[in-house]
Amino acid sequence: MKHFDVVVIGAGIAGSSVAFEAAKTSSVALVEMESVAGYHSTGRSAALFSANFASPSTYALALGSLDFLLNPPAGFSDVPLVSPREVLWVATPGQASAFDSMAREVRERGYKVRTLAVSETVAACPALKPEALHGGLLELDGYDMDVNALHQGYLRGLKALGCPVLLDMPLTSAEWSQGAWTLRLGGETMTASRLVNAAGAWGDAVASACGVQPLGLKAMRRTVATFDAPAQFHGSTWPFVYDIEERFYFKLEHSTILASPSDETLQDAGDAVADDMDIAIGIDRIQQVADLPVSRIRGNWAGLRVFSPDRDLVVGFDQDVPSFLWLVGQGGVGIMTAPAAARAAAQLLLDGQVPADLLARGLSAELLGPGRFRKKMAA
């Protein structure tokens, strides 16, 4: 029976990144129930780095990830992991109050955001209808992310470190005894000193299988569709466009519009499927503010975004089962926070500490960990 210092459950971006960081100092195995790593959420991301309107902890993790994304280790990827893409938040006259509130908040935080008049907003994205707008907020430090390059870089790195990536290995049982976990995964049995739960929408199910109290994670479906952009916009450079209240988003990629109603539909863990009504709702919302006719839908998909009770990422040991580390609740920000969240988790596994640069950004084991929920339950 093979023993590892750490077994990571879930081979999406969260699991592969923490396995990569932990494997630098420990023996690690990465296990995945699907036949493809990153099948559910990682492979269905909108692929945007946009941190200015995130929660303080997400903002800190995103900024803590940026150096890795801009300057990955030698040999990690043959292509850049990120490329600049401004992010434009737009508001209608009926959203003036929300617009003013958001503009005030980003000014107070000192973020790199410009307030745009209607004419400037339309200049940034010429498909927008000036009569439908109140104004815009432009993030100057957004990026498109090559999610596949990032994920594959971690998986290649694991191979170089000698860390096995085991697919088609669903967790069937787990038992803690005499200082080690005994795990039955598919037809295999292995032991581990510590266990990392990076199972996304299955995070609570994995916890239950391990005898750990679930957190109350919620999986929400997010729908995306693509259609042809009007010919006059082919090859243009637009920002990624968000509604100020996150009722839709869209971006131009060469000759194609990628669009979403920013839906959050509660769903059990499983394979998410796009809903035609959600697609229609998203297109209608976009067409209220933008001149983007749709003759046909080229493609569509859906993914699951998994939220913790306070909608912030959870990185830390369970206070009741200290050999069980949670890395869940990414809620749609898992790609842009992965490098820093992985470093935090790996350092916690190694010595129980949070990396100094993340501490300097205001993060702590208490702020990141699941104990914040247990304390509320106890109160």
XYZ file of C-alpha atoms in Angstrom:
379
model
C 0.000 0.000 0.000
C 1.532 3.321 -1.113
C 1.888 6.089 1.492
C 2.065 9.822 0.685
C 2.662 12.845 2.851
C -0.270 14.518 1.092
C -3.123 13.285 -1.085
C -5.040 15.983 -2.982
C -8.582 15.166 -4.101
C -9.641 17.016 -7.243
C -7.412 17.741 -10.249
C -8.906 21.036 -11.369
C -6.923 24.243 -11.068
C -7.169 24.263 -7.263
C -5.996 20.703 -6.777
C -3.298 20.727 -9.449
C -1.831 24.020 -8.207
C -1.634 23.006 -4.531
C -0.247 19.600 -5.490
C 2.455 21.382 -7.549
C 3.438 23.623 -4.654
C 3.286 20.887 -2.016
C 5.262 18.414 -4.145
C 8.306 20.676 -3.914
C 8.776 19.597 -0.295
C 6.572 16.504 0.242
C 5.463 13.295 -1.431
C 2.101 14.028 -3.059
C -0.535 12.199 -5.070
C -3.240 14.046 -7.020
C -6.434 12.058 -7.561
C -9.457 12.843 -9.722
C -12.798 11.058 -10.123
C -13.181 12.033 -13.789
C -11.198 10.694 -16.741
C -10.022 14.243 -17.577
C -8.415 16.672 -15.132
C -10.328 19.949 -14.825
C -13.453 18.665 -16.566
C -16.099 20.585 -14.602
C -15.184 24.145 -13.596
C -11.586 24.733 -14.675
C -12.321 23.847 -18.297
C -15.369 26.150 -18.452
C -14.020 29.426 -17.121
C -14.573 32.844 -18.706
C -10.806 33.260 -18.273
C -10.640 36.789 -16.892
C -8.389 38.381 -14.284
C -10.500 41.165 -12.784
C -9.774 41.843 -9.123
C -10.824 45.415 -8.421
C -14.434 44.647 -7.535
C -13.732 41.465 -5.599
C -13.852 40.999 -1.834
C -10.756 42.142 0.095
C -9.476 38.585 0.570
C -10.021 37.700 -3.096
C -8.317 40.934 -4.128
C -5.318 40.070 -1.945
C -5.087 36.524 -3.329
C -5.414 37.791 -6.906
C -2.636 40.350 -6.482
C -0.592 37.694 -4.717
C -0.994 35.508 -7.826
C -0.121 38.123 -10.418
C 3.657 37.799 -10.352
C 3.372 34.043 -11.004
C 0.926 34.661 -13.852
C 3.137 37.306 -15.441
C 6.426 35.539 -14.733
C 5.840 31.782 -14.420
C 8.757 29.452 -13.624
C 11.092 28.557 -16.476
C 9.585 25.829 -18.625
C 6.154 26.137 -17.060
C 4.436 27.244 -20.273
C 5.363 27.841 -23.916
C 2.858 30.711 -24.163
C 2.045 33.694 -21.929
C -0.425 32.863 -19.174
C -2.072 36.287 -19.338
C -2.494 39.143 -21.796
C -3.819 42.636 -21.038
C -7.587 43.140 -21.320
C -9.285 46.173 -19.799
C -12.580 45.537 -18.018
C -15.532 47.878 -18.512
C -18.405 47.967 -16.044
C -21.451 49.687 -17.553
C -24.572 51.131 -15.955
C -27.947 52.218 -17.300
C -29.711 55.350 -15.987
C -31.728 53.090 -13.695
C -28.485 51.839 -12.155
C -27.089 55.277 -11.332
C -27.162 54.636 -7.585
C -25.300 51.325 -7.896
C -22.814 52.995 -10.255
C -22.128 55.854 -7.835
C -21.731 53.447 -4.928
C -19.246 51.284 -6.810
C -17.298 54.291 -8.073
C -17.028 55.633 -4.522
C -15.870 52.267 -3.184
C -13.061 51.829 -5.713
C -11.869 55.401 -5.142
C -11.692 54.744 -1.408
C -9.707 51.543 -1.991
C -7.331 53.274 -4.373
C -7.851 50.771 -7.175
C -6.795 51.365 -10.788
C -10.216 52.307 -12.125
C -11.334 55.273 -14.241
C -14.837 56.729 -14.235
C -16.049 57.234 -17.821
C -18.708 59.515 -19.244
C -21.196 57.996 -21.677
C -19.186 59.114 -24.715
C -15.994 57.588 -23.310
C -17.834 54.360 -22.478
C -19.058 54.040 -26.064
C -15.603 54.862 -27.397
C -14.251 51.938 -25.381
C -16.898 49.566 -26.774
C -18.587 50.971 -29.923
C -21.392 48.379 -29.865
C -22.878 50.038 -26.772
C -25.935 52.285 -27.190
C -25.299 55.749 -25.746
C -28.991 56.330 -25.040
C -29.044 53.232 -22.816
C -26.077 54.232 -20.639
C -25.407 56.232 -17.487
C -21.640 55.735 -17.604
C -18.834 53.264 -17.177
C -16.027 52.209 -14.858
C -12.866 51.043 -16.611
C -10.414 48.685 -14.910
C -6.970 49.363 -16.300
C -5.241 46.249 -14.954
C -7.379 43.368 -16.162
C -6.086 40.376 -18.114
C -7.307 37.583 -20.316
C -6.029 34.299 -18.915
C -4.962 31.200 -20.808
C -6.617 28.761 -18.419
C -5.508 25.677 -20.318
C -1.882 26.820 -20.367
C -1.979 27.478 -16.621
C -3.624 24.163 -15.800
C -1.398 22.149 -18.124
C 1.648 23.921 -16.726
C 0.771 22.699 -13.265
C 0.136 19.161 -14.533
C 3.446 19.093 -16.435
C 5.182 20.433 -13.368
C 3.725 17.624 -11.292
C 5.105 15.077 -13.723
C 8.549 16.655 -13.494
C 8.332 16.517 -9.683
C 7.387 12.843 -9.788
C 3.894 13.423 -8.429
C 1.351 10.877 -9.767
C -1.881 12.240 -11.261
C -4.451 9.456 -10.910
C -7.638 9.773 -12.986
C -10.889 7.795 -12.746
C -10.334 7.522 -8.994
C -13.507 8.503 -7.089
C -13.216 8.502 -3.307
C -15.288 5.641 -1.913
C -14.172 5.713 1.721
C -11.694 7.370 4.053
C -10.676 6.551 7.601
C -8.322 8.353 9.981
C -6.468 5.993 12.295
C -3.060 5.898 13.972
C -1.933 9.166 12.434
C -2.817 8.461 8.799
C -5.695 8.438 6.370
C -6.580 5.179 4.662
C -8.225 6.097 1.366
C -10.090 3.882 -1.042
C -10.191 5.529 -4.436
C -11.739 3.531 -7.235
C -10.025 0.176 -6.988
C -6.937 1.512 -5.207
C -6.053 1.921 -1.535
C -3.435 4.373 -0.301
C -2.541 6.142 2.919
C -1.686 9.776 3.581
C -0.594 11.895 6.515
C -2.716 14.826 5.334
C -5.614 15.178 2.958
C -6.487 18.184 0.787
C -10.105 18.605 -0.260
C -10.021 20.455 -3.603
C -13.108 18.689 -4.938
C -15.101 21.768 -5.970
C -18.828 21.078 -6.056
C -18.148 17.710 -4.437
C -16.280 19.315 -1.514
C -18.963 18.656 1.083
C -19.462 15.085 -0.170
C -15.733 14.422 0.193
C -15.814 15.894 3.694
C -18.732 13.665 4.685
C -16.929 10.598 3.336
C -14.014 11.534 5.588
C -16.157 12.054 8.663
C -15.675 15.833 8.500
C -18.548 18.252 9.026
C -19.578 19.836 5.684
C -19.299 23.597 5.253
C -22.576 24.135 3.393
C -21.055 24.719 -0.031
C -23.451 25.737 -2.799
C -22.878 24.937 -6.466
C -24.323 27.513 -8.869
C -24.685 27.014 -12.621
C -23.255 29.706 -14.904
C -24.263 29.703 -18.594
C -22.165 30.933 -21.528
C -22.991 31.198 -25.233
C -21.144 32.411 -28.314
C -22.416 34.079 -31.488
C -21.028 35.966 -34.486
C -20.022 39.582 -33.938
C -21.180 42.131 -36.520
C -18.644 42.296 -39.341
C -17.646 45.910 -38.629
C -16.285 44.850 -35.241
C -14.192 41.886 -36.375
C -10.647 42.211 -35.108
C -11.459 45.142 -32.817
C -10.032 45.405 -29.327
C -12.727 45.812 -26.687
C -12.682 45.576 -22.939
C -14.462 42.719 -21.240
C -17.905 44.282 -20.573
C -19.768 43.696 -17.306
C -23.119 44.996 -16.148
C -22.617 47.051 -12.968
C -24.967 44.718 -11.078
C -23.514 41.611 -12.759
C -26.659 40.825 -14.744
C -24.608 39.957 -17.847
C -21.158 40.064 -19.364
C -19.738 39.804 -22.874
C -16.423 40.035 -24.664
C -15.275 40.142 -28.266
C -12.817 37.467 -29.358
C -11.748 38.177 -32.959
C -15.094 37.672 -34.772
C -17.073 36.034 -31.949
C -18.982 37.368 -28.967
C -18.823 35.315 -25.779
C -21.760 36.200 -23.542
C -23.433 35.195 -20.285
C -26.469 36.246 -18.216
C -24.224 35.883 -15.126
C -26.765 33.399 -13.824
C -26.436 31.681 -10.470
C -28.795 28.709 -10.514
C -28.501 26.374 -7.531
C -27.650 22.866 -8.724
C -26.533 19.605 -7.191
C -22.962 18.587 -7.957
C -22.887 17.114 -11.437
C -22.342 17.921 -15.085
C -23.781 21.396 -15.733
C -25.739 21.863 -18.970
C -26.603 25.198 -20.585
C -30.267 26.177 -20.454
C -31.861 27.781 -23.549
C -33.918 30.165 -21.412
C -30.822 31.432 -19.592
C -29.146 32.036 -22.952
C -32.176 33.977 -24.193
C -32.287 36.051 -20.994
C -28.606 36.911 -21.319
C -28.905 37.983 -24.947
C -31.948 40.115 -24.150
C -30.130 41.887 -21.322
C -27.106 42.550 -23.523
C -29.197 43.828 -26.428
C -30.856 46.373 -24.155
C -27.513 48.189 -23.952
C -25.598 47.003 -27.028
C -26.302 46.731 -30.746
C -25.345 43.074 -31.136
C -27.829 41.162 -33.309
C -27.838 37.381 -32.981
C -28.750 35.277 -36.013
C -27.682 31.984 -34.451
C -25.917 30.604 -31.399
C -22.560 29.130 -32.380
C -21.960 27.263 -29.137
C -22.958 27.109 -25.489
C -21.897 25.494 -22.239
C -22.347 25.788 -18.503
C -20.101 25.347 -15.513
C -20.461 25.222 -11.752
C -19.252 28.017 -9.509
C -19.025 26.826 -5.912
C -19.566 29.231 -3.032
C -18.820 28.982 0.662
C -21.372 30.425 3.126
C -19.721 33.876 3.004
C -18.860 33.563 -0.723
C -15.109 33.789 -0.057
C -12.448 31.180 -0.745
C -11.715 28.656 2.003
C -8.072 27.676 2.517
C -7.182 25.939 5.744
C -7.266 22.989 8.082
C -10.534 21.851 9.569
C -10.512 22.822 13.227
C -12.023 19.507 14.274
C -9.959 17.295 11.937
C -6.550 19.001 11.700
C -5.176 16.559 9.110
C -7.907 17.621 6.640
C -7.266 20.809 4.649
C -10.033 22.598 2.753
C -9.330 24.335 -0.581
C -12.832 25.088 -1.833
C -15.396 27.824 -2.452
C -13.613 29.564 -5.337
C -16.943 30.954 -6.597
C -15.682 31.943 -10.042
C -12.356 33.455 -8.900
C -10.414 30.206 -8.658
C -8.290 30.724 -11.769
C -7.003 34.186 -10.958
C -6.325 33.314 -7.300
C -4.902 29.823 -7.871
C -1.170 30.565 -7.555
C -1.489 32.424 -4.248
C -4.146 30.105 -2.813
C -1.929 27.132 -3.692
C 1.089 28.704 -2.020
C -0.997 29.436 1.077
C -2.325 25.880 1.228
C 1.107 24.332 0.651
C 2.705 26.466 3.368
C -0.086 25.538 5.775
C 0.554 21.877 4.979
C 4.268 22.339 5.591
C 4.393 24.399 8.781
C 0.920 25.780 9.518
C 1.838 29.287 8.373
C 0.599 31.667 5.672
C 3.288 33.006 3.288
C 4.737 36.323 4.433
C 3.736 38.235 1.304
C 0.100 37.200 1.782
C 0.232 38.131 5.481
C 1.469 41.548 4.354
C -1.641 41.836 2.181
C -3.862 41.347 5.219
C -4.525 37.624 4.922
C -4.205 35.152 7.787
C -4.936 31.516 8.572
C -7.990 32.630 10.538
C -9.343 34.804 7.737
C -8.852 32.118 5.081
C -9.730 29.008 7.062
C -13.019 27.177 7.686
C -12.938 27.997 11.399
C -14.697 31.268 10.580
C -17.870 29.287 9.848
C -17.568 26.932 12.822
C -17.321 29.893 15.191
C -20.512 31.391 13.775
C -22.284 28.051 14.124
C -21.152 27.765 17.748
C -22.294 31.311 18.512
